[in-house]
Coordinates of C-alpha atoms in Angstrom, one line a residue:
M1 CA 12.8 22.4 85.3
H2 CA 16.3 21.7 86.7
M3 CA 16.7 18.6 88.8
N4 CA 19.6 18.0 91.1
H5 CA 21.1 14.6 90.2
D6 CA 23.7 14.8 93.0
A7 CA 23.6 11.9 95.5
S8 CA 24.1 14.4 98.3
A9 CA 21.0 16.4 97.5
P10 CA 18.2 16.2 100.0
A11 CA 14.9 14.5 99.2
A12 CA 12.5 16.6 97.1
D13 CA 9.4 18.2 98.7
P14 CA 6.6 15.8 99.6
I15 CA 3.9 15.1 97.0
G16 CA 0.6 13.4 97.1
F17 CA 0.2 9.8 95.9
D18 CA -2.1 11.0 93.2
Q19 CA 0.8 13.1 91.8
F20 CA 3.0 10.0 91.6
L21 CA 0.2 8.1 89.8
A22 CA 0.0 10.9 87.3
V23 CA 3.5 10.1 86.1
D24 CA 3.1 7.1 83.7
I25 CA 6.4 5.2 83.7
R26 CA 6.5 2.1 81.4
I27 CA 9.0 -0.5 80.4
G28 CA 10.0 -0.9 76.8
T29 CA 12.6 -2.6 74.7
I30 CA 15.0 -0.6 72.6
V31 CA 14.5 -1.6 68.9
E32 CA 16.8 1.1 67.3
A33 CA 19.7 3.1 68.5
E34 CA 21.7 5.6 66.4
P35 CA 24.2 8.3 67.2
Y36 CA 23.0 11.9 67.6
P37 CA 26.2 13.9 67.1
E38 CA 24.3 17.1 66.4
A39 CA 23.0 17.2 70.0
R40 CA 24.5 19.8 72.4
K41 CA 25.6 17.0 74.7
P42 CA 26.7 13.6 73.3
S43 CA 23.4 11.6 72.8
V44 CA 21.8 8.6 71.2
K45 CA 18.5 8.5 69.3
L46 CA 16.5 5.6 70.5
V47 CA 13.3 3.9 69.3
I48 CA 11.6 2.1 72.2
D49 CA 8.8 -0.5 71.8
F50 CA 6.3 -0.2 74.6
G51 CA 4.0 -3.0 73.4
A52 CA 0.8 -3.1 71.5
V53 CA -1.1 -0.3 73.3
I54 CA 1.5 2.5 73.4
G55 CA 3.6 1.2 70.5
R56 CA 7.0 2.6 69.5
R57 CA 8.2 6.0 70.8
K58 CA 11.4 8.0 70.2
S59 CA 13.8 9.3 72.8
S60 CA 17.0 11.2 72.9
A61 CA 19.3 10.0 75.7
Q62 CA 22.7 11.1 77.0
I63 CA 24.0 7.6 77.5
V64 CA 27.1 7.5 75.3
A65 CA 29.6 7.2 78.3
N66 CA 28.3 3.9 79.6
Y67 CA 26.6 2.2 76.5
P68 CA 28.2 1.4 73.2
L69 CA 25.5 1.6 70.4
D70 CA 25.6 -2.2 69.8
A71 CA 24.8 -2.9 73.4
L72 CA 21.5 -1.0 73.4
V73 CA 19.2 -2.8 71.0
G74 CA 17.2 -5.5 72.9
R75 CA 17.8 -3.8 76.3
Q76 CA 14.7 -3.0 78.4
V77 CA 14.5 0.5 79.7
A78 CA 12.0 2.5 81.8
A79 CA 10.6 5.8 80.5
V80 CA 8.0 8.4 81.3
V81 CA 5.5 8.1 78.4
N82 CA 3.0 10.9 79.2
F83 CA 5.1 14.0 79.0
P84 CA 4.5 16.2 76.0
P85 CA 7.0 15.6 73.1
R86 CA 10.1 17.7 73.4
Q87 CA 12.2 19.1 70.6
I88 CA 15.9 18.2 71.1
G89 CA 17.7 20.0 68.2
R90 CA 16.1 18.6 65.1
F91 CA 14.8 15.5 66.8
M92 CA 11.4 15.1 68.5
S93 CA 11.8 13.1 71.8
E94 CA 8.5 11.5 72.7
V95 CA 9.4 9.8 76.0
L96 CA 11.9 10.5 78.8
T97 CA 14.2 7.5 79.3
L98 CA 15.1 7.1 83.0
G99 CA 18.5 6.6 84.6
F100 CA 20.6 7.3 87.6
P101 CA 24.0 9.0 87.8
D102 CA 27.1 6.9 88.2
A103 CA 30.1 8.2 90.3
E104 CA 31.1 10.5 87.4
G105 CA 27.6 11.8 86.9
E106 CA 27.0 9.8 83.7
V107 CA 23.7 8.0 83.1
V108 CA 23.1 4.4 84.1
L109 CA 19.8 3.2 82.6
F110 CA 17.0 2.1 84.9
A111 CA 15.7 -1.3 84.1
P112 CA 14.1 -4.3 85.8
D113 CA 16.5 -7.1 87.0
K114 CA 14.6 -9.6 85.0
R115 CA 12.7 -9.4 81.7
V116 CA 9.0 -8.2 82.0
P117 CA 6.3 -7.7 79.3
D118 CA 6.8 -4.4 77.4
G119 CA 4.3 -1.8 78.3
G120 CA 4.1 -2.7 82.0
R121 CA 3.6 0.3 84.3
L122 CA 5.8 1.1 87.3
F123 CA 3.9 1.0 90.6

């Protein structure tokens, strides 16, 4: 599934509201961040706490260009929590951490502009 991250790309095909509701996007706090030098593209291994119900989940994210490791722990991020786990090299990524491309195409994390309870669902 290749997605065009280019700002000049047209909007995707229309979907029904029920399809949007099927994608479970939650807010969580990064509790661990470590380098993942073995990944094909420079990446970071994250552990994200989504609160009492969903708990902690792992994610591999290509965010090294904009985020030093020591700036990640404690940061809230949004992630899709209901995709099947995906093998990224030797690491099992359990959630898809969300972001937008900056002018160079590097990831800028998607987060609320003020702190919200972990586990909250995007609507």
